[in-house]
CSV table of C-alpha atoms and ligand atoms in Angstrom, one decimal:
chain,number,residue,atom,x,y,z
A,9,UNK,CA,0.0,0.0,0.0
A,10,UNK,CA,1.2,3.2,-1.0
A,11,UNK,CA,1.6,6.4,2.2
A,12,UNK,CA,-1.0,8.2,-0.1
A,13,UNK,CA,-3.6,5.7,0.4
A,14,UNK,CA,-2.5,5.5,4.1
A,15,UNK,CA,-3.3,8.6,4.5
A,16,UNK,CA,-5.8,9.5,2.7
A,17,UNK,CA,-9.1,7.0,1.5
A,18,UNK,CA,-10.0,8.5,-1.0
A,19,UNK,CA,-6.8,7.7,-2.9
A,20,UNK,CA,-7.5,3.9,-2.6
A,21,UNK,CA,-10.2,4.8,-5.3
A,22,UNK,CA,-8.1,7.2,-7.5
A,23,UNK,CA,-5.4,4.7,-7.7
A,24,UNK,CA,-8.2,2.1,-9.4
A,25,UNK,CA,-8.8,4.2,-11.9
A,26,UNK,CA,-5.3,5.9,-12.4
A,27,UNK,CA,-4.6,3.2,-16.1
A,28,UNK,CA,-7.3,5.6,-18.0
A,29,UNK,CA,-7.1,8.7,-15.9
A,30,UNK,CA,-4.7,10.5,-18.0
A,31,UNK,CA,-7.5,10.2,-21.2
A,32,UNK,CA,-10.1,11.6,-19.2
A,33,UNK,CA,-10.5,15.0,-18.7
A,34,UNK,CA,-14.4,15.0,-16.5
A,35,UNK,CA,-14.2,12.2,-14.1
A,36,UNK,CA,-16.4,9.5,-15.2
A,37,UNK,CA,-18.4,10.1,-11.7
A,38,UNK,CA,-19.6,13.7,-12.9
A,39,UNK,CA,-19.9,12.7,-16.6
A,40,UNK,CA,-22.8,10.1,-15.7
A,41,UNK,CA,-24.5,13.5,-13.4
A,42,UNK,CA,-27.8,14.9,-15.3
A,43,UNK,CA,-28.2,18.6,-15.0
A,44,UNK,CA,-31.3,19.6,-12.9
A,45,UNK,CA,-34.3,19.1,-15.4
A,46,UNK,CA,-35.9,21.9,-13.1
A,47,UNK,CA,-33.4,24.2,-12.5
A,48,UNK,CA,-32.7,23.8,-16.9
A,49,UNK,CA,-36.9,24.6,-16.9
A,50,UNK,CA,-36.8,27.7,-14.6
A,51,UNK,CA,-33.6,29.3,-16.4
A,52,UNK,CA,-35.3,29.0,-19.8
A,53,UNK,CA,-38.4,30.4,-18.9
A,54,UNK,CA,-35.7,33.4,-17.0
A,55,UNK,CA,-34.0,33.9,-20.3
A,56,UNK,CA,-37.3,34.0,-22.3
A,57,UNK,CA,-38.7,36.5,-20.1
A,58,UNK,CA,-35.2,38.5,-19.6
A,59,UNK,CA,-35.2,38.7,-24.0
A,60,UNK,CA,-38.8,40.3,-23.7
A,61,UNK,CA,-41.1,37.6,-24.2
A,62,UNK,CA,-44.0,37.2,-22.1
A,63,UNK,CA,-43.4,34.0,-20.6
A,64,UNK,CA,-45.4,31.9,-18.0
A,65,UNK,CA,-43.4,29.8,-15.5
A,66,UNK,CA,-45.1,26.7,-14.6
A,67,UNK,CA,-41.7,25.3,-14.0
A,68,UNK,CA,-40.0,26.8,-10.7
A,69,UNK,CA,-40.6,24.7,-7.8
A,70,UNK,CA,-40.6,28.0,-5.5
A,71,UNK,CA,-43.6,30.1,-4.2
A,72,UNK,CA,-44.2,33.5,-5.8
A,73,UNK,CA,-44.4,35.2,-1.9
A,74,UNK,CA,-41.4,37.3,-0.4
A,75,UNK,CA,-39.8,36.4,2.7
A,76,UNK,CA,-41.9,37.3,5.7
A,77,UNK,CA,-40.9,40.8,6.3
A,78,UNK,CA,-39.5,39.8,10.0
A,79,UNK,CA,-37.6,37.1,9.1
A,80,UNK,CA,-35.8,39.9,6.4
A,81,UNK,CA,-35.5,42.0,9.3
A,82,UNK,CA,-33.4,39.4,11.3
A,83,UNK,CA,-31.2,39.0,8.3
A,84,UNK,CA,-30.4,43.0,8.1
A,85,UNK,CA,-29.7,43.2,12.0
A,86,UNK,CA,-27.5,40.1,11.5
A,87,UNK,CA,-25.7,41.4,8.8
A,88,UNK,CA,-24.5,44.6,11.2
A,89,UNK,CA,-23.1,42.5,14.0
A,90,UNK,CA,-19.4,41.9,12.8
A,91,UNK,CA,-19.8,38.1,14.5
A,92,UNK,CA,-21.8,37.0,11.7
A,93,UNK,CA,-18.8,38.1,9.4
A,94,UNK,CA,-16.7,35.3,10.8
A,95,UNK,CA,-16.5,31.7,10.2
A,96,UNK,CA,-19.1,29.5,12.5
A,97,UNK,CA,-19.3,25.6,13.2
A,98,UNK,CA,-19.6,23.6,10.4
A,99,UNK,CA,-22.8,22.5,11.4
A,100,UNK,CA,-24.6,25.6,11.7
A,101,UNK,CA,-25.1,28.0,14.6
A,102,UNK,CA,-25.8,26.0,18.1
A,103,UNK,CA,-28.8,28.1,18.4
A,104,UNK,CA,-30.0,27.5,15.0
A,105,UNK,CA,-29.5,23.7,15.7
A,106,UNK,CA,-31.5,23.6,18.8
A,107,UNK,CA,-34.4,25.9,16.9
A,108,UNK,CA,-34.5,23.5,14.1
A,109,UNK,CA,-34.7,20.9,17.7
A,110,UNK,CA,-37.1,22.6,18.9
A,111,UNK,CA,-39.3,23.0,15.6
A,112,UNK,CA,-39.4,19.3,15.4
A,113,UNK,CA,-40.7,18.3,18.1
A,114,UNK,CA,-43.3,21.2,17.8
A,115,UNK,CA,-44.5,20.6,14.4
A,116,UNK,CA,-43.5,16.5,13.9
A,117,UNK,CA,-44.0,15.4,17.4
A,118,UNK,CA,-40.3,14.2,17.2
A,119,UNK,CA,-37.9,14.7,19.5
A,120,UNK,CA,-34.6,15.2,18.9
A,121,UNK,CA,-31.4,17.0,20.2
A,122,UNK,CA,-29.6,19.9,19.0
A,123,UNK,CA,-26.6,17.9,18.2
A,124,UNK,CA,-28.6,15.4,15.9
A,125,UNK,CA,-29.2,18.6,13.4
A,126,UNK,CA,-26.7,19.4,11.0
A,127,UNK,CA,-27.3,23.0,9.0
A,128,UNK,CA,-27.4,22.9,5.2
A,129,UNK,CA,-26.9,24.5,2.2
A,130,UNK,CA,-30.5,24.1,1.5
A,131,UNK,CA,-32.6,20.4,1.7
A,132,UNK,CA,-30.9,19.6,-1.3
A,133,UNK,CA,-27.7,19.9,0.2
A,134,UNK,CA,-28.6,17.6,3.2
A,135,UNK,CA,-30.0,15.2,0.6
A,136,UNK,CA,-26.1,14.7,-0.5
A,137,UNK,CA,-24.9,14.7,3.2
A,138,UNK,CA,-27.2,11.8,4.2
A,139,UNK,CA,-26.3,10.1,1.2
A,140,UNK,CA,-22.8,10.4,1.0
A,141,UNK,CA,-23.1,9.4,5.3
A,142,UNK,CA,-24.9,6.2,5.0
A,143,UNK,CA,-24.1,4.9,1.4
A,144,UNK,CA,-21.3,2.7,0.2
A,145,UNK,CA,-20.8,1.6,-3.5
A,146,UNK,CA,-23.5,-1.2,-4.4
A,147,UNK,CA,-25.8,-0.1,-1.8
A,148,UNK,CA,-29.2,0.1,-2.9
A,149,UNK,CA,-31.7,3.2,-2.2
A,150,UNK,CA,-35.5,2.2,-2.9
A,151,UNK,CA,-37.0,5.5,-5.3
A,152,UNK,CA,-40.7,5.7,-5.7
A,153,UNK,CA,-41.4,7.3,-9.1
A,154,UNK,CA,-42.2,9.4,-9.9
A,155,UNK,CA,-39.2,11.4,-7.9
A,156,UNK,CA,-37.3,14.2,-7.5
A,157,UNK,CA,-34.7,14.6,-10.3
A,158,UNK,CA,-32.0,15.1,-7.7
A,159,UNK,CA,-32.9,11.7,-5.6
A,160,UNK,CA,-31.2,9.4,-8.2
A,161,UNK,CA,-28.2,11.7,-9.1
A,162,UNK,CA,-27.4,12.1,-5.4
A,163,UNK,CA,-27.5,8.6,-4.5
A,164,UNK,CA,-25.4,7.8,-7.9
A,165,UNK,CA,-22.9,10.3,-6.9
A,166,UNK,CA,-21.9,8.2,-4.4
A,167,UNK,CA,-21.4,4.9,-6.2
A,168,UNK,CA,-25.0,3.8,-4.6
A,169,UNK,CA,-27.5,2.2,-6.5
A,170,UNK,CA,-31.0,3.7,-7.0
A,171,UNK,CA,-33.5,1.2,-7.4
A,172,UNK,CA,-36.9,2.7,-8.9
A,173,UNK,CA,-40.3,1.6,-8.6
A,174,UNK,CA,-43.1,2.9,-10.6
A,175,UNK,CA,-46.0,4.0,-9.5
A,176,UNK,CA,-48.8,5.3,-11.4
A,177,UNK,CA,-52.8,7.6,-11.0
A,178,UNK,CA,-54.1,4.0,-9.5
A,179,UNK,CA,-52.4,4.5,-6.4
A,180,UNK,CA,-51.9,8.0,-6.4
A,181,UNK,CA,-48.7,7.7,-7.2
A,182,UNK,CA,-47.8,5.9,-4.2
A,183,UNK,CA,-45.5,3.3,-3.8
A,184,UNK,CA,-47.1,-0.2,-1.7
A,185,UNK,CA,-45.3,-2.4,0.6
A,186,UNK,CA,-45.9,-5.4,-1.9
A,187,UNK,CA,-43.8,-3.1,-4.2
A,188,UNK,CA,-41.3,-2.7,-1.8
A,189,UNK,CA,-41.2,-6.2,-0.3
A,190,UNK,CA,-40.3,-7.2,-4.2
A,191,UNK,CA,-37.8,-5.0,-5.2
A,192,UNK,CA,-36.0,-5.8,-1.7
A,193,UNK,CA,-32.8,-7.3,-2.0
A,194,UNK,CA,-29.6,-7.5,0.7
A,195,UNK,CA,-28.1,-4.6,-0.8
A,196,UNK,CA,-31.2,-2.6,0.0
A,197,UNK,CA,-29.8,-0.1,2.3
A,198,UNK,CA,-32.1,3.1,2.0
A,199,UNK,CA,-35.9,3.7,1.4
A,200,UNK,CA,-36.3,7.3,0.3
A,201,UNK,CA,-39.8,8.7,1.5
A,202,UNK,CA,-41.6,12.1,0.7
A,203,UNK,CA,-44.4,13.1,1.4
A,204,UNK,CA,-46.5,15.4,0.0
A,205,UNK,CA,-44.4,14.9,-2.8
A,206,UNK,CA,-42.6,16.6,-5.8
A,207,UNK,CA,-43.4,15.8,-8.4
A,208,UNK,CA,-47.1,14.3,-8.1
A,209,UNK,CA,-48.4,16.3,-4.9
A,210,UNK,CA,-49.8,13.1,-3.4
A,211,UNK,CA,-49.8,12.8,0.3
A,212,UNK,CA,-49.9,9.3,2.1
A,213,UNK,CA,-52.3,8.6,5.0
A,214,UNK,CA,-51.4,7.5,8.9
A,215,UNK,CA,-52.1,3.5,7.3
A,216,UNK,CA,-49.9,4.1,4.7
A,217,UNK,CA,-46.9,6.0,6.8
A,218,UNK,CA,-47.1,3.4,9.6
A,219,UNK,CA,-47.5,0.1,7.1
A,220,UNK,CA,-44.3,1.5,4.9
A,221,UNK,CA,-42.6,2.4,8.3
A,222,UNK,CA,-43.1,-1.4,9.6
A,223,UNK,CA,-41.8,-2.9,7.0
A,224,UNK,CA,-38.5,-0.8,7.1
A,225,UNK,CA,-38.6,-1.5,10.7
A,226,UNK,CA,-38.9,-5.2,10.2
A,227,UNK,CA,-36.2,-5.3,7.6
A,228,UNK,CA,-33.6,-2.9,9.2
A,229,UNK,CA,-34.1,-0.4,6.2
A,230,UNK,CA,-33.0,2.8,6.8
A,231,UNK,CA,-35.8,5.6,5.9
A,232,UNK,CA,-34.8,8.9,4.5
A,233,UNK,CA,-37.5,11.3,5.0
A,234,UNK,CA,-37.9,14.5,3.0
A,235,UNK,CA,-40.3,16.5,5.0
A,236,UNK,CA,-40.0,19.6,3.2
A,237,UNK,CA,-43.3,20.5,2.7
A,238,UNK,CA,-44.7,19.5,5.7
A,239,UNK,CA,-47.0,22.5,6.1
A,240,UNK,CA,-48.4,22.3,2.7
A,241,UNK,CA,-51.1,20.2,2.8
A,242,UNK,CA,-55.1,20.8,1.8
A,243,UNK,CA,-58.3,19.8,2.5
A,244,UNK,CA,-57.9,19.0,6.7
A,245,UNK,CA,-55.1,16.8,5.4
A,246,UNK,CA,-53.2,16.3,8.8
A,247,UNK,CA,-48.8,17.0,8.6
A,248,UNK,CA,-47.4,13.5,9.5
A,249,UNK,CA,-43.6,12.4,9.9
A,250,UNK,CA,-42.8,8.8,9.0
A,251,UNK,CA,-39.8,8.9,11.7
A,252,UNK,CA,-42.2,10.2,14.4
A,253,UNK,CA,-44.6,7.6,14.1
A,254,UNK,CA,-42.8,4.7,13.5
A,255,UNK,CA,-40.9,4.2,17.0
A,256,UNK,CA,-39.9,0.7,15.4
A,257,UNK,CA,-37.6,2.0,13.1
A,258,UNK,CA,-35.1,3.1,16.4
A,259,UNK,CA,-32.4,5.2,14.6
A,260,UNK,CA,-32.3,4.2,10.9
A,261,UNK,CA,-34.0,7.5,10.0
A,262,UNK,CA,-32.7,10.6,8.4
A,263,UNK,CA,-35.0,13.5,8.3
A,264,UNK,CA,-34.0,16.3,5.4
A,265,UNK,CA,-35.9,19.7,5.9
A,266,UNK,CA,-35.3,23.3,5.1
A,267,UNK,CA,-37.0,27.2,5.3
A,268,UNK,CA,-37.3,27.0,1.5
A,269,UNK,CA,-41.0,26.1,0.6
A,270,UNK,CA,-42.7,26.8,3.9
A,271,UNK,CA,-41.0,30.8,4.8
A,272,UNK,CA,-41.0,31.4,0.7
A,273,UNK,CA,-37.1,31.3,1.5
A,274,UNK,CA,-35.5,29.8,-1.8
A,275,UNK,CA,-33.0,31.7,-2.6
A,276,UNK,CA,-31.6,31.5,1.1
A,277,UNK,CA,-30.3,28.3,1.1
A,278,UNK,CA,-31.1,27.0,4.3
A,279,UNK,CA,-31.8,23.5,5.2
A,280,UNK,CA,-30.7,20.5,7.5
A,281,UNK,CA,-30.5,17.0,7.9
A,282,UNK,CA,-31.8,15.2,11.0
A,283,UNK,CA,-30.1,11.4,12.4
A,284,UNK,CA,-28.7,9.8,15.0
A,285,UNK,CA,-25.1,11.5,16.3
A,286,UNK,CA,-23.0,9.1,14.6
A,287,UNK,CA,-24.4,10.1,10.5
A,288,UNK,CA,-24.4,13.3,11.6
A,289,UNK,CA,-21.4,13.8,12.8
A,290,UNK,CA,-19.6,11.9,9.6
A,291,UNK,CA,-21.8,14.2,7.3
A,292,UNK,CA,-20.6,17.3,9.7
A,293,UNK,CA,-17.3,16.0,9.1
A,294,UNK,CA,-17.2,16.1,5.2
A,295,UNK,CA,-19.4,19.6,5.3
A,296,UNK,CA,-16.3,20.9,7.3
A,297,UNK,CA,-14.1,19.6,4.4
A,298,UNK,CA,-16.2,20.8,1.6
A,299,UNK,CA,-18.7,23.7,2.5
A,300,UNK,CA,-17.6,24.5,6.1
A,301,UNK,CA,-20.4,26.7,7.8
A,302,UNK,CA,-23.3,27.9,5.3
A,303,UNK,CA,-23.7,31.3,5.4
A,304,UNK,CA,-24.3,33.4,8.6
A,305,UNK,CA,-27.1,35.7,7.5
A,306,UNK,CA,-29.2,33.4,6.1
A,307,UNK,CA,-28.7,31.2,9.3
A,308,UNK,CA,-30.0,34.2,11.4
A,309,UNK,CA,-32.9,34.7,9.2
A,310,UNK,CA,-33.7,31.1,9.4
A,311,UNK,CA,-33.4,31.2,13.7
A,312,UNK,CA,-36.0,34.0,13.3
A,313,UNK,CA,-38.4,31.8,10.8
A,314,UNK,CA,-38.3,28.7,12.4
A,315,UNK,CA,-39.1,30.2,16.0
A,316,UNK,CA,-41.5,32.5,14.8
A,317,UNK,CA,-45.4,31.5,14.5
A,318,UNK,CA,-46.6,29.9,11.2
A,319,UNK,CA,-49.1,32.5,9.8
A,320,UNK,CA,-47.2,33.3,6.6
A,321,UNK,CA,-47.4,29.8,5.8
A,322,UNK,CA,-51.1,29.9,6.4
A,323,UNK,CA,-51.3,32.7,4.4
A,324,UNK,CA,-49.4,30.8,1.2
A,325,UNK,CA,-51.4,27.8,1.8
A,326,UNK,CA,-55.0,29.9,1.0
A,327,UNK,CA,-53.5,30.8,-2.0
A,328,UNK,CA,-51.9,27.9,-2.9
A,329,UNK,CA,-55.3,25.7,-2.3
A,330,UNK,CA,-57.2,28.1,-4.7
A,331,UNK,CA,-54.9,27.7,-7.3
A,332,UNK,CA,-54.3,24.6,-7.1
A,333,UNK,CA,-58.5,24.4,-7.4
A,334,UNK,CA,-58.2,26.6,-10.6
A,335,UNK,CA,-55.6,24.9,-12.0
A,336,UNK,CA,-56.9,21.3,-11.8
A,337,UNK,CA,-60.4,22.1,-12.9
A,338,UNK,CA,-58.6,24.0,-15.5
A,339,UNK,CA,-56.5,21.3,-16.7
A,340,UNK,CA,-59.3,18.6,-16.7
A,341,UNK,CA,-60.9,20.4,-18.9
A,342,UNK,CA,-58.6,20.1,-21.8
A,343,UNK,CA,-59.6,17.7,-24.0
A,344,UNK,CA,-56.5,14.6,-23.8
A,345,UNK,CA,-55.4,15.6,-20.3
A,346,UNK,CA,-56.0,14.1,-17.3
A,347,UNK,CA,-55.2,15.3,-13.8
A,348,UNK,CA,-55.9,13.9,-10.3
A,349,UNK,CA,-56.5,16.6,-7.5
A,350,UNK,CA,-53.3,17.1,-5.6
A,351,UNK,CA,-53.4,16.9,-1.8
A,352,UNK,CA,-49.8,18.5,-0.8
A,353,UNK,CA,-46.9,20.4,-2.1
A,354,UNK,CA,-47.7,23.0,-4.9
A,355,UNK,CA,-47.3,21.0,-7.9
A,356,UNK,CA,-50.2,19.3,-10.5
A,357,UNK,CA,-48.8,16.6,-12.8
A,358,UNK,CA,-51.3,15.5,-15.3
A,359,UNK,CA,-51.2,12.7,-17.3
A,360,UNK,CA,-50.5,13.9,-20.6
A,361,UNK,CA,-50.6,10.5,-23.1
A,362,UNK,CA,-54.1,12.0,-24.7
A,363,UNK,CA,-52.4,14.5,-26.6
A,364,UNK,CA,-49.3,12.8,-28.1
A,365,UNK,CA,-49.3,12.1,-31.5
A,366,UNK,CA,-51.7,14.6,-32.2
A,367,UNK,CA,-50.9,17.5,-34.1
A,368,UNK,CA,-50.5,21.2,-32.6
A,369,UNK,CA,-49.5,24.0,-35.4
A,370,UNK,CA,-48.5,21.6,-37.4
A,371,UNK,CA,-45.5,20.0,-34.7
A,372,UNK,CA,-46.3,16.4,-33.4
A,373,UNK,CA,-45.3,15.4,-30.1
A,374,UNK,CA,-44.2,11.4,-29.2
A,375,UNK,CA,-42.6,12.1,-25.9
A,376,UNK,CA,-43.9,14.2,-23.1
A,377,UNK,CA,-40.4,16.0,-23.2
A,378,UNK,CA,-41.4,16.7,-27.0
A,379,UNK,CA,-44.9,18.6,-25.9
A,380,UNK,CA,-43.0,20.5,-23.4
A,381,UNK,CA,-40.9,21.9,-25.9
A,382,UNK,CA,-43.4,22.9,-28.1
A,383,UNK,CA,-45.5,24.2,-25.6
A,384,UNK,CA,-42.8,26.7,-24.9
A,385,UNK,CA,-41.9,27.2,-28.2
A,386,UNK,CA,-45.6,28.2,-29.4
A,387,UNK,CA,-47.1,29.5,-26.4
A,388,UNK,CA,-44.7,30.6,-23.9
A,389,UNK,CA,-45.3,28.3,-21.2
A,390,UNK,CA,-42.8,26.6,-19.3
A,391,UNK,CA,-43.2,23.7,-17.7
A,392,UNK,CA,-41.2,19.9,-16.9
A,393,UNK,CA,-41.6,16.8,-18.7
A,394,UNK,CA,-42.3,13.9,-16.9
A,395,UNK,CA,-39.4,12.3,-18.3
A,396,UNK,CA,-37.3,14.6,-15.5
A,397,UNK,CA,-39.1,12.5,-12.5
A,398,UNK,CA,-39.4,9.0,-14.1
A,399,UNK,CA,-42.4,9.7,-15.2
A,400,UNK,CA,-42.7,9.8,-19.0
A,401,UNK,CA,-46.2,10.8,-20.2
A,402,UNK,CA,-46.9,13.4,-17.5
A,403,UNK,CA,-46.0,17.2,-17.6
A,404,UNK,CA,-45.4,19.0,-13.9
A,405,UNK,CA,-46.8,22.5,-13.6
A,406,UNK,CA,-46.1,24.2,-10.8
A,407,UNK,CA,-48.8,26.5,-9.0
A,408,UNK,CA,-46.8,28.2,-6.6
A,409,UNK,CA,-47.5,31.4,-9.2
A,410,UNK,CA,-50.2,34.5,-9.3
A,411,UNK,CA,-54.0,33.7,-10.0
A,412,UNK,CA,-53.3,36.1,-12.8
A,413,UNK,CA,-50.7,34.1,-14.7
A,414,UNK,CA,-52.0,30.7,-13.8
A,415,UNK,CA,-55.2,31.5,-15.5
A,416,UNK,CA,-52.9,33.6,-18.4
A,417,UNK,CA,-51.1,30.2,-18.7
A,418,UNK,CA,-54.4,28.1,-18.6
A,419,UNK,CA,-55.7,29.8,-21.4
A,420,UNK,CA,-52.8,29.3,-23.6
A,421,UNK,CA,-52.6,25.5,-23.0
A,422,UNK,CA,-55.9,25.6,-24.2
A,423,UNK,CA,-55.7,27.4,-27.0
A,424,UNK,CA,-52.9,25.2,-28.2
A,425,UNK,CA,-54.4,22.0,-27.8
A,426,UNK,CA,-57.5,23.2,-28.9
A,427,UNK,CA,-55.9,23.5,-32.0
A,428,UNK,CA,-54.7,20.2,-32.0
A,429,UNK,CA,-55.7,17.6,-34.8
B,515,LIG,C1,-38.9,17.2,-2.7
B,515,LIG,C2,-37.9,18.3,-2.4
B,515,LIG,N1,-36.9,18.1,-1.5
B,515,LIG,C3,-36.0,19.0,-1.3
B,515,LIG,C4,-35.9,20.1,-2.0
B,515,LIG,C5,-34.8,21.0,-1.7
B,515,LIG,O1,-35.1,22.3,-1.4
B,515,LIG,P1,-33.9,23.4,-1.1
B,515,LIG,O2,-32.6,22.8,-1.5
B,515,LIG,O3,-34.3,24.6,-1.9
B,515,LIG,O4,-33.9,23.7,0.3
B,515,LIG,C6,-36.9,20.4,-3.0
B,515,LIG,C7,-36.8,21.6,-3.8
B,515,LIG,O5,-37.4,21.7,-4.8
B,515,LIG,C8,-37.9,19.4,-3.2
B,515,LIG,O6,-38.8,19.6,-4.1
């Protein structure tokens, strides 16, 4: 063994690979990584609009709402105090670490200590932390599709294995334990659970939490849980955390949360990851080697938002319900689209299959991807193929935008595909 791989692990890998190193200029790891389907979307629509066009974005998975004006506030005070102009833990502020503890237990019913919350760049970023903490090469996640574009790419990053399972409108796109139980294998390391979820708004019930839960439980199956839209659900739908009703599952959970959807806090890049010391201190450990501290303004801001009440939210979540009302009933009644009503999250994602093949201003579409570019092309309306989530067949339109433009963006669908022969 060479002192490099002594003293550094990574360089037991690099060493593999040395023989074709020299002909490869991207490393074949970040060769296989697909851009973000939704980010690609959004800066599209962004350009469009930025050239003059009058663009409606049904991409952007981001509410249209400011920041609540106090949690801005915090963020200006912060930014005056010189000790937010230093470097801070790696894992976040202690007193943003016990908020986030705190908030927990308040909102999930879970309880947790400050030292089993590690601060992120955002949920996306704790998705990679958990990841990268509990996966080995070979080891198998379980991905419900459709998914979250990033689910697969993280896990691949790290040599994992994601192992997808359909599901389709008959179980509103939720994934069974029979599913499960058959794609099961003794590389199955990782069940990744979300819930309401992107891409197909669906929401499981208490049953379904506790049955999926059990049989993690039973099998020693870690669960990663993305709660991050916990607080938008509609229609009395209750919030409910996988990890904090199923006791079973001891500490083989990982929890990935953030400020982003519920404080309308995007662009502030503030999220975390919650598990047991051990995976959170390994994660802490590579953030200190790679990110160290995310930023301390945004931090402040997110100390203020997570202890403050949750009116804004309730706010967003009116608005949200009605359009997600107008846009459904909107939707359904285009003639070769089909949508099921949305319980969570702020996304529709209508089956689309009627209306490939057909003819619209004399373009055919045979893929969903296909429709979605000539949708923008004709009418100036963004929005993500299903093909992004695993899901061909199936567009995902956003609602998180104002009743003006929703309807704006209603009407031009329809117009299109009114046209179509
Ligand atoms: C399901 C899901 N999880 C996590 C995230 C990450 O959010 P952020 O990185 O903006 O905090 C998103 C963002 O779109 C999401 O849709």
């Amino acid at each position: 063994m060479s002192s490099g791989s002594v003293t550094c692990g990574i360089m037991a890998l690099v060493e593999t690979s040395l023989d074709n190193a020299s002909s490869r200029r991207v490393s074949a790891r970040l060769s296989a990584l697909q851009p973000s389907a939704t980010l690609a979307v959004d800066a599209r629509a962004k350009a469009l609009k930025a050239a003059g066009e009058s663009v409606i974005g049904f991409g952007a998975g981001e509410p249209d709402f400011p920041t609540p004006s106090a949690i801005v506030d915090a963020a200006v005070e912060a930014c005056r105090d010189p000790k937010n102009h230093r470097y801070t833990p790696a894992a976040g502020l202690p007193e943003l670490r016990s908020a986030v503890a705190d908030k927990t237990l308040r909102d999930s019913g879970l309880s947790v200590s400050a030292s089993q919350v590690l601060i992120t760049n955002g949920g996306k970023h704790a998705i990679a932390n958990a990841f990268a903490a509990i996966l080995d090469p070979g080891d198998e996640v379980i991905i419900p599709a459709p998914y979250w574009t990033t689910y697969p790419e993280s896990a691949a990053l790290v040599g994992a294995v994601p192992v997808i399972i359909d599901t389709d409108e008959t179980t509103d796109f939720k994934v069974t334990v029979d599913q499960l139980e058959a794609a099961r294998t003794s590389a199955t390391k990782v069940l990744l659970f979300v819930s309401p979820s992107n891409p197909t708004g669906s929401v499981y019930s208490a049953e379904e939490i506790d049955a999926i839960g059990a049989w993690a439980a039973e099998h020693r199956i870690w669960v990663l849980a993305d709660e991050i839209y916990e607080h938008l659900t509609y229609d009395g739908v209750p919030l409910l955390s996988l990890p904090a009703r199923v006791a079973a599952l001891g500490d083989r959970f990982i929890v990935v949360n953030g400020v982003a959807k519920t404080y309308a806090m995007t662009g502030w890049r503030v999220g975390w990851m919650i598990g047991p010391e051990d995976v959170i201190a390994a994660a802490t450990n590579l953030q200190s080697q790679i990110t160290s501290n995310v930023s301390n303004v945004p931090q402040r801001a997110a100390i203020a938002a997570v202890s403050g009440d949750l009116d804004a939210v309730a706010e967003m979540r009116t608005a949200f319900d009605r359009r997600r009302r107008a846009m459904h009933a909107g939707l359904n009644a285009i003639d070769g689209i089909t949508c099921a009503l949305p319980l969570g999250a702020f996304y529709c994602f209508p089956n689309v299959s009627g209306l490939l093949g057909r003819s619209m201003r004399g373009r055919v579409a045979s893929t969903s991807a296909e429709l979605a570019e000539i949708i923008i092309d004709e009418v100036k309306v963004a929005l993500v193929p299903g093909e992004a989530f695993g899901a061909p067949g199936h567009l995902r339109l956003s609602y998180a935008l104002g009743d003006d433009d929703l309807a704006e963006g209603i009407g031009r669908l329809t117009s299109l595909i009114a046209d179509a022969s």
